[in-house]
Tab-separated table of N, CA, C and O and ligand atoms in Angstrom:
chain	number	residue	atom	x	y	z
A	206	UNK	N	36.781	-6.263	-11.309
A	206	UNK	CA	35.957	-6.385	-10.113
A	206	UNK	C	35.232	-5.073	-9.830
A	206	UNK	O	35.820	-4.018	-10.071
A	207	UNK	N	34.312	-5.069	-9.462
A	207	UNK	CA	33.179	-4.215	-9.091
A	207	UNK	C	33.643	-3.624	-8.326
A	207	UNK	O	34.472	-4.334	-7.757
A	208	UNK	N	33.605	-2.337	-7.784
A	208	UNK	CA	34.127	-1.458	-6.681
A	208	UNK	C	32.695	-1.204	-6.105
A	208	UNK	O	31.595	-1.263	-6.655
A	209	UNK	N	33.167	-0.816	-4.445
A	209	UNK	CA	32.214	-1.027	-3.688
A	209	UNK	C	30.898	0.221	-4.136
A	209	UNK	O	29.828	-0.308	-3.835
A	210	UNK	N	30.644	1.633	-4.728
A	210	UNK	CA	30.076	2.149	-5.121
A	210	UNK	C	29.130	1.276	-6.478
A	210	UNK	O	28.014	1.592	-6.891
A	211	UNK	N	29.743	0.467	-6.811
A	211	UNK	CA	29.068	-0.142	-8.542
A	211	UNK	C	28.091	-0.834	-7.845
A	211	UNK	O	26.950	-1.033	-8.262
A	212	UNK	N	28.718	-1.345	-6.360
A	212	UNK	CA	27.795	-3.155	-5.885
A	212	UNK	C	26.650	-1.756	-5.212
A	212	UNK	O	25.472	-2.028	-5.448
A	213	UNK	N	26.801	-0.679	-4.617
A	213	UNK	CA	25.450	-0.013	-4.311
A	213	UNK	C	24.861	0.472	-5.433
A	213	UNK	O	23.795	0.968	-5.069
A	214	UNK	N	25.047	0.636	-7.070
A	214	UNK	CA	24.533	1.195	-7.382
A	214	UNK	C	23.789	0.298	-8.165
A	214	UNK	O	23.253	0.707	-9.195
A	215	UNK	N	23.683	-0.910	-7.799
A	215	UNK	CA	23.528	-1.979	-8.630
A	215	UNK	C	22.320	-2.914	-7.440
A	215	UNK	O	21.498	-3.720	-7.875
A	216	UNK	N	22.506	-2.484	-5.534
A	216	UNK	CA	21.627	-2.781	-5.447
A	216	UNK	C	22.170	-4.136	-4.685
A	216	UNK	O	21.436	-4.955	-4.132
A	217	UNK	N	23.818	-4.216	-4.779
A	217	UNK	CA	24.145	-5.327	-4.176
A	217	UNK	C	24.782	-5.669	-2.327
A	217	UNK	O	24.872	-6.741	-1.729
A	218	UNK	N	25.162	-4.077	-1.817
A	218	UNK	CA	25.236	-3.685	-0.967
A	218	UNK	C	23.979	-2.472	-0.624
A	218	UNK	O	23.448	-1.693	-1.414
A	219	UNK	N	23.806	-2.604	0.474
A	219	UNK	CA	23.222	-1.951	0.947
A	219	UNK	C	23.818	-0.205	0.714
A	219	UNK	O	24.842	0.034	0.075
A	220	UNK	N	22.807	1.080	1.477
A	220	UNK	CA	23.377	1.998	1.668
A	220	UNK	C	22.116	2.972	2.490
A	220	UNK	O	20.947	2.593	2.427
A	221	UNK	N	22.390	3.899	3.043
A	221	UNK	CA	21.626	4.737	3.691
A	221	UNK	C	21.499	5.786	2.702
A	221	UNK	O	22.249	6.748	2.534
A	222	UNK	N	20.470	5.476	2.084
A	222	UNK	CA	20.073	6.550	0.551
A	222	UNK	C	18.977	8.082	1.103
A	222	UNK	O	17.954	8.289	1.755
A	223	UNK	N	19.645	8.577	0.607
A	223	UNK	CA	19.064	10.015	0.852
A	223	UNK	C	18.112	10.301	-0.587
A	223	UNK	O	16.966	10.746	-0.646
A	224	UNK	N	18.976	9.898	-1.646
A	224	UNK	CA	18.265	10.709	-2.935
A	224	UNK	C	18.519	9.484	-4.507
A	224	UNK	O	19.537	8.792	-4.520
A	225	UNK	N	17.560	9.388	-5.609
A	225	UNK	CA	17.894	8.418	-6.460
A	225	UNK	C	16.690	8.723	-7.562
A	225	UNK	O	15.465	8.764	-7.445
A	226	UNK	N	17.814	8.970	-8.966
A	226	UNK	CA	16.653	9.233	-9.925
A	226	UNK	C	17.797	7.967	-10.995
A	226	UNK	O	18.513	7.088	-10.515
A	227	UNK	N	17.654	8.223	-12.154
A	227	UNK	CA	17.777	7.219	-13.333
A	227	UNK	C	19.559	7.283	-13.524
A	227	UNK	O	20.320	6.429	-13.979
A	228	UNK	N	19.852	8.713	-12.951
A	228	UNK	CA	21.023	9.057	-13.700
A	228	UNK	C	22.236	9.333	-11.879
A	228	UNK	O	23.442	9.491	-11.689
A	229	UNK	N	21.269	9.267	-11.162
A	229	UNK	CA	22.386	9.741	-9.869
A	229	UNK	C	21.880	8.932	-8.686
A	229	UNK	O	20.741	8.468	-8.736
A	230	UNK	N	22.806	8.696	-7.417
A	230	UNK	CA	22.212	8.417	-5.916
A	230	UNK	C	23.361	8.976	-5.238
A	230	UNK	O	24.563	9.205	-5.375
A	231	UNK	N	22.302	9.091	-4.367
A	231	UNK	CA	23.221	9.833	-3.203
A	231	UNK	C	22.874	9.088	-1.808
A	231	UNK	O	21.751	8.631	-1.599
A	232	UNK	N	23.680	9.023	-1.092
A	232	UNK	CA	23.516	8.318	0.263
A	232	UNK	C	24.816	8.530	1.131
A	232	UNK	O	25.950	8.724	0.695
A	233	UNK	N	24.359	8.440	2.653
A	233	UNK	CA	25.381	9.163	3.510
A	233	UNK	C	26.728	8.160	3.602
A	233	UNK	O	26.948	6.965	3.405
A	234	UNK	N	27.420	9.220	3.973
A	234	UNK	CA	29.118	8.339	3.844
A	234	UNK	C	28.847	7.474	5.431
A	234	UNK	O	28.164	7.842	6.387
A	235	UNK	N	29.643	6.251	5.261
A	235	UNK	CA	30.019	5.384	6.254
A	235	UNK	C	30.484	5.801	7.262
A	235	UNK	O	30.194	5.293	8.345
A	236	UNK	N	31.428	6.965	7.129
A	236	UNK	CA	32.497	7.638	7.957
A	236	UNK	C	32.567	9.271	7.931
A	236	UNK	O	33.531	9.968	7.615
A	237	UNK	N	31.039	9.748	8.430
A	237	UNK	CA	31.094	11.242	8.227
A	237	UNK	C	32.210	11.511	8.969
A	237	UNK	O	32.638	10.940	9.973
A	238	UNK	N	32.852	12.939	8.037
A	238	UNK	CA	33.422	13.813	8.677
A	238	UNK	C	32.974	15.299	9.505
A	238	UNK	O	33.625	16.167	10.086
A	239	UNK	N	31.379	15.067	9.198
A	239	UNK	CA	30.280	16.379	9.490
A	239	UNK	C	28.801	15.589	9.995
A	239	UNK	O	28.479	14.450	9.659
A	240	UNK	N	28.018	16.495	10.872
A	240	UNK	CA	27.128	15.959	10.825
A	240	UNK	C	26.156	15.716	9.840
A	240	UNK	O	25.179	15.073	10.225
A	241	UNK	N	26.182	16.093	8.589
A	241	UNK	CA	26.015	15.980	7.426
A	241	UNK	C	26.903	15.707	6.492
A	241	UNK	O	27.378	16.721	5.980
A	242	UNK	N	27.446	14.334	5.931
A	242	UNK	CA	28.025	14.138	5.062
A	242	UNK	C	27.844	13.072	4.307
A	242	UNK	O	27.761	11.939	4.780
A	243	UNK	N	27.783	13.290	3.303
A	243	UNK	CA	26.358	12.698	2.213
A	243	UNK	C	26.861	12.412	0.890
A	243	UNK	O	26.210	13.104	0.107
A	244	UNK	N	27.904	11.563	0.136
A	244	UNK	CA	28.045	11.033	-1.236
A	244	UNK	C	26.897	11.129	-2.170
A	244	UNK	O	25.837	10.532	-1.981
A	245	UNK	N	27.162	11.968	-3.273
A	245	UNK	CA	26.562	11.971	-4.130
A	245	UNK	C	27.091	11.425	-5.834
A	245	UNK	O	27.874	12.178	-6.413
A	246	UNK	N	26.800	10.599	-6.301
A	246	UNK	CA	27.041	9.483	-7.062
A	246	UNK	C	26.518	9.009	-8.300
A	246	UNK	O	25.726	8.091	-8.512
A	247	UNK	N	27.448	10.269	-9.560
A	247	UNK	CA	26.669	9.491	-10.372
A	247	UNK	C	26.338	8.084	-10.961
A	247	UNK	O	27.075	7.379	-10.271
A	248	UNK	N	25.615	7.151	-11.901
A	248	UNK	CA	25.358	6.193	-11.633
A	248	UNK	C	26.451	5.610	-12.697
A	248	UNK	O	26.984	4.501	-12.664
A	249	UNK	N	26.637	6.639	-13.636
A	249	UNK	CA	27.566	5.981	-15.007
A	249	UNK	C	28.908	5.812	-14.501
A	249	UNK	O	29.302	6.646	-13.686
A	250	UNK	N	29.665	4.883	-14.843
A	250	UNK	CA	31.163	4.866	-14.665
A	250	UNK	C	32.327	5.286	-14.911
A	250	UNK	O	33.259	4.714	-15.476
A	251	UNK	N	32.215	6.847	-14.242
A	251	UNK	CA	33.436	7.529	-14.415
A	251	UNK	C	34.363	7.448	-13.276
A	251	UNK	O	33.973	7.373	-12.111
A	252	UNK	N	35.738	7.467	-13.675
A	252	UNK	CA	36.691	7.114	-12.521
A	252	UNK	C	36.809	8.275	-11.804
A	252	UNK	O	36.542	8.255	-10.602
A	253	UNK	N	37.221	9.444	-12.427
A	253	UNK	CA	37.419	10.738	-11.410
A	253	UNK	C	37.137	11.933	-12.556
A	253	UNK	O	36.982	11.838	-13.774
A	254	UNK	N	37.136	12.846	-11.856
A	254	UNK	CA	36.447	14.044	-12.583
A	254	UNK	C	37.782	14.236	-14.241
A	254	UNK	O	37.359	14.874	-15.205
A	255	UNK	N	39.007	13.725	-14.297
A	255	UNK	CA	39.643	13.559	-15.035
A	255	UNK	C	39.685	12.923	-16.340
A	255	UNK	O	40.300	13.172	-17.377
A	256	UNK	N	38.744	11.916	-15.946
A	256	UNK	CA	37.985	11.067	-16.972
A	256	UNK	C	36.697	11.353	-17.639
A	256	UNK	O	36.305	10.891	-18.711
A	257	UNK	N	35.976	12.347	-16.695
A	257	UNK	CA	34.830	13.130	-17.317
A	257	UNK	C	35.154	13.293	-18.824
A	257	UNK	O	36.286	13.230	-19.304
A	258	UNK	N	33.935	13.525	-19.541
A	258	UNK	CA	34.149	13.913	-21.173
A	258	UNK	C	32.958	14.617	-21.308
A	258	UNK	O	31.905	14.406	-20.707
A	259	UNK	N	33.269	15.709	-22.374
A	259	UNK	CA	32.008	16.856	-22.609
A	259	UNK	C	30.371	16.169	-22.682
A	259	UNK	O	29.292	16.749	-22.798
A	260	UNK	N	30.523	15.469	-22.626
A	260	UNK	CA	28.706	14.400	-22.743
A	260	UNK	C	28.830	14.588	-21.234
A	260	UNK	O	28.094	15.486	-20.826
A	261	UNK	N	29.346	14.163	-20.571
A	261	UNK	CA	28.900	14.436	-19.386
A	261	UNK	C	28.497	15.716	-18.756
A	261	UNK	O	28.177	15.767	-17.568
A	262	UNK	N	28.509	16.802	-19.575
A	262	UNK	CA	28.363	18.155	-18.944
A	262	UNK	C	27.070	18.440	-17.917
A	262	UNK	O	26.979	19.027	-16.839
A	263	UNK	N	25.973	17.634	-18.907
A	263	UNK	CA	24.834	17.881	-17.980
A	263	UNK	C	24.410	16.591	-17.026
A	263	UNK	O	23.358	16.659	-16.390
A	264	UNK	N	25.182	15.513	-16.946
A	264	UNK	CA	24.959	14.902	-15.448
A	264	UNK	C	26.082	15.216	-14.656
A	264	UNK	O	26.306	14.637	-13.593
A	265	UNK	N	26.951	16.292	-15.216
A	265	UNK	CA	27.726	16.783	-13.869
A	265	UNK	C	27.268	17.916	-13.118
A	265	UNK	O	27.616	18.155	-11.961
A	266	UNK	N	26.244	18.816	-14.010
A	266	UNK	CA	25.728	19.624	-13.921
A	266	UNK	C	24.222	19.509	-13.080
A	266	UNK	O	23.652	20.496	-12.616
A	267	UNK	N	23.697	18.098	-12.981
A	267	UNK	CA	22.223	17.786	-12.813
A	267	UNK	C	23.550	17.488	-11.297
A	267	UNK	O	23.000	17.990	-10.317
A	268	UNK	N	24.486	17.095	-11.001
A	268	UNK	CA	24.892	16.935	-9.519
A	268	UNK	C	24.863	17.745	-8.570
A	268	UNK	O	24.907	17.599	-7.349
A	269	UNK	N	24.727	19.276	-9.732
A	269	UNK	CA	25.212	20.470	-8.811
A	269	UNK	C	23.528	20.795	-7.755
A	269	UNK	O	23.435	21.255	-6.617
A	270	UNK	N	22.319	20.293	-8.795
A	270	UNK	CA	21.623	21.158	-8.289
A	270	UNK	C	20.783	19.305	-7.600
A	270	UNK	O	19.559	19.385	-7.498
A	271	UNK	N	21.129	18.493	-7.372
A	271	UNK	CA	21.374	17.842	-6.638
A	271	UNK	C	21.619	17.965	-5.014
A	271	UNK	O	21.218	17.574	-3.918
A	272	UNK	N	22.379	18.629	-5.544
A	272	UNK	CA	23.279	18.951	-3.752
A	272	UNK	C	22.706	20.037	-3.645
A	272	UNK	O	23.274	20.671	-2.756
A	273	UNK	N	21.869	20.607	-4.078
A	273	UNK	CA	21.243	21.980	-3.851
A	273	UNK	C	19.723	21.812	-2.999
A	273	UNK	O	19.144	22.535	-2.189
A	274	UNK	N	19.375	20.373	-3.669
A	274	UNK	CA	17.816	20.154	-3.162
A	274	UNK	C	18.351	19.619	-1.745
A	274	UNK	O	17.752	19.944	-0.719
A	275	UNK	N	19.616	18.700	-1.695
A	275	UNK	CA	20.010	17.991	-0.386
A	275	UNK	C	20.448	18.718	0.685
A	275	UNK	O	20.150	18.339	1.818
A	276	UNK	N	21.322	20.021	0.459
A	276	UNK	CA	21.893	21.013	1.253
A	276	UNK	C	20.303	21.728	1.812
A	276	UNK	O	20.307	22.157	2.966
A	277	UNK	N	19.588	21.791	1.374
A	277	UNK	CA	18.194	22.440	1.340
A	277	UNK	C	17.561	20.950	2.436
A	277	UNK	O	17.571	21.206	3.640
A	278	UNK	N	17.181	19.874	2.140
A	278	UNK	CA	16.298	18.493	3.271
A	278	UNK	C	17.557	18.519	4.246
A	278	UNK	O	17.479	17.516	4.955
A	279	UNK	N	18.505	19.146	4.511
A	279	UNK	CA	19.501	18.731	5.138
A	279	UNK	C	19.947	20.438	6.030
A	279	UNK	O	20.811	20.590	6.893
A	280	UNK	N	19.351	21.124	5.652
A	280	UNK	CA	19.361	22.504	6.071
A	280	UNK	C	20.772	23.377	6.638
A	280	UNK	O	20.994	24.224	7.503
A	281	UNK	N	21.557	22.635	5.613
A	281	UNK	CA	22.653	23.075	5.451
A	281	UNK	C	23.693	24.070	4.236
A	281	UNK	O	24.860	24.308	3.924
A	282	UNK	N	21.843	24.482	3.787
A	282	UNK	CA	22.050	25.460	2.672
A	282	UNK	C	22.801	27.044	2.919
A	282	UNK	O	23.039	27.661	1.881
A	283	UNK	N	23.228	27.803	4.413
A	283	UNK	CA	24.154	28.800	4.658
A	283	UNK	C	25.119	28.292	4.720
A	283	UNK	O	25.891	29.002	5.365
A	284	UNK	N	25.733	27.080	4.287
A	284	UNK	CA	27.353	26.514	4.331
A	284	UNK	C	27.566	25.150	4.355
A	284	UNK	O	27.304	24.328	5.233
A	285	UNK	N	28.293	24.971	2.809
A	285	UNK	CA	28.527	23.444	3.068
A	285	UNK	C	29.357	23.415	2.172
A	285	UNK	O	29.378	24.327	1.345
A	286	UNK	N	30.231	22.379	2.111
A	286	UNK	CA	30.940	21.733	0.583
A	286	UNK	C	31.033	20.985	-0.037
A	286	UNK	O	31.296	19.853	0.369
A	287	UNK	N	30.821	21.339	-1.590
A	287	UNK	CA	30.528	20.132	-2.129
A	287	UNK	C	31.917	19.547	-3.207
A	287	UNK	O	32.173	20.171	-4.236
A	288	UNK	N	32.700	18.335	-2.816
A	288	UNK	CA	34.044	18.149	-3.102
A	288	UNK	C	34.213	17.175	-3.804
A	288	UNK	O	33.362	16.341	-3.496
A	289	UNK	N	34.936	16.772	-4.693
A	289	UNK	CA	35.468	15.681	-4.846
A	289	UNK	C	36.871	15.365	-4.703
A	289	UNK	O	37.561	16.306	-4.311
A	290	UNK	N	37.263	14.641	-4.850
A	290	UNK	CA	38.612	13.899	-4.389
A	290	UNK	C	39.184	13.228	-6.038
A	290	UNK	O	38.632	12.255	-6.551
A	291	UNK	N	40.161	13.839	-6.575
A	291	UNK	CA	40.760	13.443	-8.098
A	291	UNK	C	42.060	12.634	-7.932
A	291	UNK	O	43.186	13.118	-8.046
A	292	UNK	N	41.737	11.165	-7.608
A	292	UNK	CA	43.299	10.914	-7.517
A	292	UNK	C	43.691	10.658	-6.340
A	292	UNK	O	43.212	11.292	-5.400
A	293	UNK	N	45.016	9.290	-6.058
A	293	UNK	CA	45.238	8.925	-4.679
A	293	UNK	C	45.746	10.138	-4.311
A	293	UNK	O	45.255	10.455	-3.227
A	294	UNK	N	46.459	10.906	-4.696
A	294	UNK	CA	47.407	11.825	-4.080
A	294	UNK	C	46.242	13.210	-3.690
A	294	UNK	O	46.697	14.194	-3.107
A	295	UNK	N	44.725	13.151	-4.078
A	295	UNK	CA	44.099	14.054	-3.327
A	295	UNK	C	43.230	13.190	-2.554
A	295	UNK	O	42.141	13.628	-2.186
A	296	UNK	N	43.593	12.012	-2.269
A	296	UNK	CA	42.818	10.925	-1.093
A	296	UNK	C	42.087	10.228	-2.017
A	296	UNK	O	42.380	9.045	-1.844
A	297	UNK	N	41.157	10.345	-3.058
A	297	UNK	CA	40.508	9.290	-3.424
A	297	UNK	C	40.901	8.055	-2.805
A	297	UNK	O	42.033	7.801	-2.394
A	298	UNK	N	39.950	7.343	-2.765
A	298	UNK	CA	39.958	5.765	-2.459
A	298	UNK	C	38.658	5.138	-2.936
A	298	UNK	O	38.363	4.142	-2.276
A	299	UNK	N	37.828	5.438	-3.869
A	299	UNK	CA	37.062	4.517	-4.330
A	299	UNK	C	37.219	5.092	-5.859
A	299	UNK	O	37.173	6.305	-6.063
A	300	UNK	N	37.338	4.493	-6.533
A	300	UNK	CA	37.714	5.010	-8.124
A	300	UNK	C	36.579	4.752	-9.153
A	300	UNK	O	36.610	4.142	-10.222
A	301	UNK	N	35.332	5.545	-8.370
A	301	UNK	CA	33.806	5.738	-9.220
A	301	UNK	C	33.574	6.796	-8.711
A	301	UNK	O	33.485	6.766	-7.484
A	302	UNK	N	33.386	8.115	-9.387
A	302	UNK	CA	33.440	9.612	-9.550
A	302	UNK	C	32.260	9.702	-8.373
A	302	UNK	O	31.201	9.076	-8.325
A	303	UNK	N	32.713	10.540	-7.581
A	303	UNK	CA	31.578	10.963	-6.433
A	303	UNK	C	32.123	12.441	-5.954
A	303	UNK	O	33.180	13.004	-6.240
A	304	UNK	N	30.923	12.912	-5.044
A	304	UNK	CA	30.844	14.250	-4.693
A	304	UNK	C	30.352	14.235	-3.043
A	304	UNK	O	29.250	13.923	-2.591
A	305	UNK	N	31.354	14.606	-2.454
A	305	UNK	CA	31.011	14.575	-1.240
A	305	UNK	C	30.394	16.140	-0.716
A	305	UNK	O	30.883	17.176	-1.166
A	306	UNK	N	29.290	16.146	0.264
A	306	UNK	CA	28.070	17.491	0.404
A	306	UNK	C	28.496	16.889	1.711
A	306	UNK	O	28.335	15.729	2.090
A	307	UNK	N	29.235	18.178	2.506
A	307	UNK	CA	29.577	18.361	3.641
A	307	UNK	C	29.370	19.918	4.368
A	307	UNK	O	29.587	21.082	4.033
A	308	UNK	N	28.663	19.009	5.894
A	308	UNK	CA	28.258	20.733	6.457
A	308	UNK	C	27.593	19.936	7.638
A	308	UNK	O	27.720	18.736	7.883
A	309	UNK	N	26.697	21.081	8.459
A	309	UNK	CA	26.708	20.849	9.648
A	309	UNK	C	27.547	21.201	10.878
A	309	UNK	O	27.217	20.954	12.038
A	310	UNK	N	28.367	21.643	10.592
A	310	UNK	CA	29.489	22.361	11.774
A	310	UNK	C	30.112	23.175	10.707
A	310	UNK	O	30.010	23.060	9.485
A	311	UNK	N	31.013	24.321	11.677
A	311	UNK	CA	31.578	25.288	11.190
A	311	UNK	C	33.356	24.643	10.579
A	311	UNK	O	34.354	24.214	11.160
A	312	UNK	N	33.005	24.876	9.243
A	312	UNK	CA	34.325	24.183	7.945
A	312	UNK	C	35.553	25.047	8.322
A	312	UNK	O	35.363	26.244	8.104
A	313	UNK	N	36.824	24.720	8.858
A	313	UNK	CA	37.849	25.493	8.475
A	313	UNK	C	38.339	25.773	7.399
A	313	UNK	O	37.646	25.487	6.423
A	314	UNK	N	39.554	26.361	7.171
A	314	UNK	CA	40.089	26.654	6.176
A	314	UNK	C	40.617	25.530	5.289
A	314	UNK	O	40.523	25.300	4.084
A	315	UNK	N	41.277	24.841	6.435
A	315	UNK	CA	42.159	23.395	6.079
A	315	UNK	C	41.598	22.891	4.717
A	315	UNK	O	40.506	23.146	4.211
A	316	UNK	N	42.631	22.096	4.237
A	316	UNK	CA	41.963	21.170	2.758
A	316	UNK	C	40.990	20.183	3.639
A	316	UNK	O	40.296	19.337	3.076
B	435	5GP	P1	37.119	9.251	-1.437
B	435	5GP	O1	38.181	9.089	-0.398
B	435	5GP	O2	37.275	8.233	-2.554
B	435	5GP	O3	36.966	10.645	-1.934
B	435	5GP	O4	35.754	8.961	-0.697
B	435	5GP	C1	35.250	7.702	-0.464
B	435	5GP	C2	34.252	7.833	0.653
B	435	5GP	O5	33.432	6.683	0.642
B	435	5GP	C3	34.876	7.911	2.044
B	435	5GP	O6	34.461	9.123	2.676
B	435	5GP	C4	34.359	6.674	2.764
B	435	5GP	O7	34.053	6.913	4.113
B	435	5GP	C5	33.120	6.316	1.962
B	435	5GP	N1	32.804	4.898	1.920
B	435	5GP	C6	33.668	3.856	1.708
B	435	5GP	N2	33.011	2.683	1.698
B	435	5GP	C7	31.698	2.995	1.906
B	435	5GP	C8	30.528	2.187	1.997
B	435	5GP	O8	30.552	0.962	1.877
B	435	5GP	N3	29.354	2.845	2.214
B	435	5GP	C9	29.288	4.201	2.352
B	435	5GP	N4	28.084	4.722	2.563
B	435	5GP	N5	30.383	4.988	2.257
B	435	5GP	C10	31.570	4.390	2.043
């Protein structure tokens, strides 16, 4: 079964899209934790950064500067983070590799 990231990237759910080329989309989370918080998503089907494989170097790499143009339309380029989540036990809950770009208020230390 399709996980809910595949049915947006496919066009079958909706999403509030910020950014979308051949290989990535990005669109804001359902449930910010910031006033900026923004999933970024590549489009191929990797489960978590664990599953990554050296071919992927440069669409993990095309994510970074991704969040660079978005931290920039989003003017949250003096501070933000850009995270992912590997695994239930670091929270994951959707198991299609994403990058969460968080900012807009001042980040504590906290995980
Ligand atoms: P994870 O916990 O896997 O690192 O992050 C999943 C994120 O996806 C959560 O922050 C959650 O709020 C967000 N999310 C879950 N379902 C949807 C959805 O249908 N649309 C959007 N835009 N975000 C979602």
């Amino acid at each position: 079964m399709k996980n809910i990231f595949q049915k947006i990237i496919d066009g079958e759910v909706p999403c509030d899209k910020v950014f979308e080329n051949e290989r990535i989309i990005a669109f804001h989370d359902i449930h910010p934790q910031a006033p900026v918080h923004i999933l970024i998503v590549p489009k191929k089907a990797i489960r978590d950064i664990m599953h990554a494989q050296q071919e992927d170097s440069e669409l993990l790499a095309e994510v970074v500067f991704v969040a660079q143009e978005l931290a920039k339309k989003f003017q949250i380029e003096k501070g933000f983070r850009l995270l992912t989540n590997n695994g239930p036990d670091a929270g994951q809950t959707i198991f299609h590799l994403h990058f969460h770009l968080v900012g807009g208020r001042t980040l504590g230390r906290e995980a």
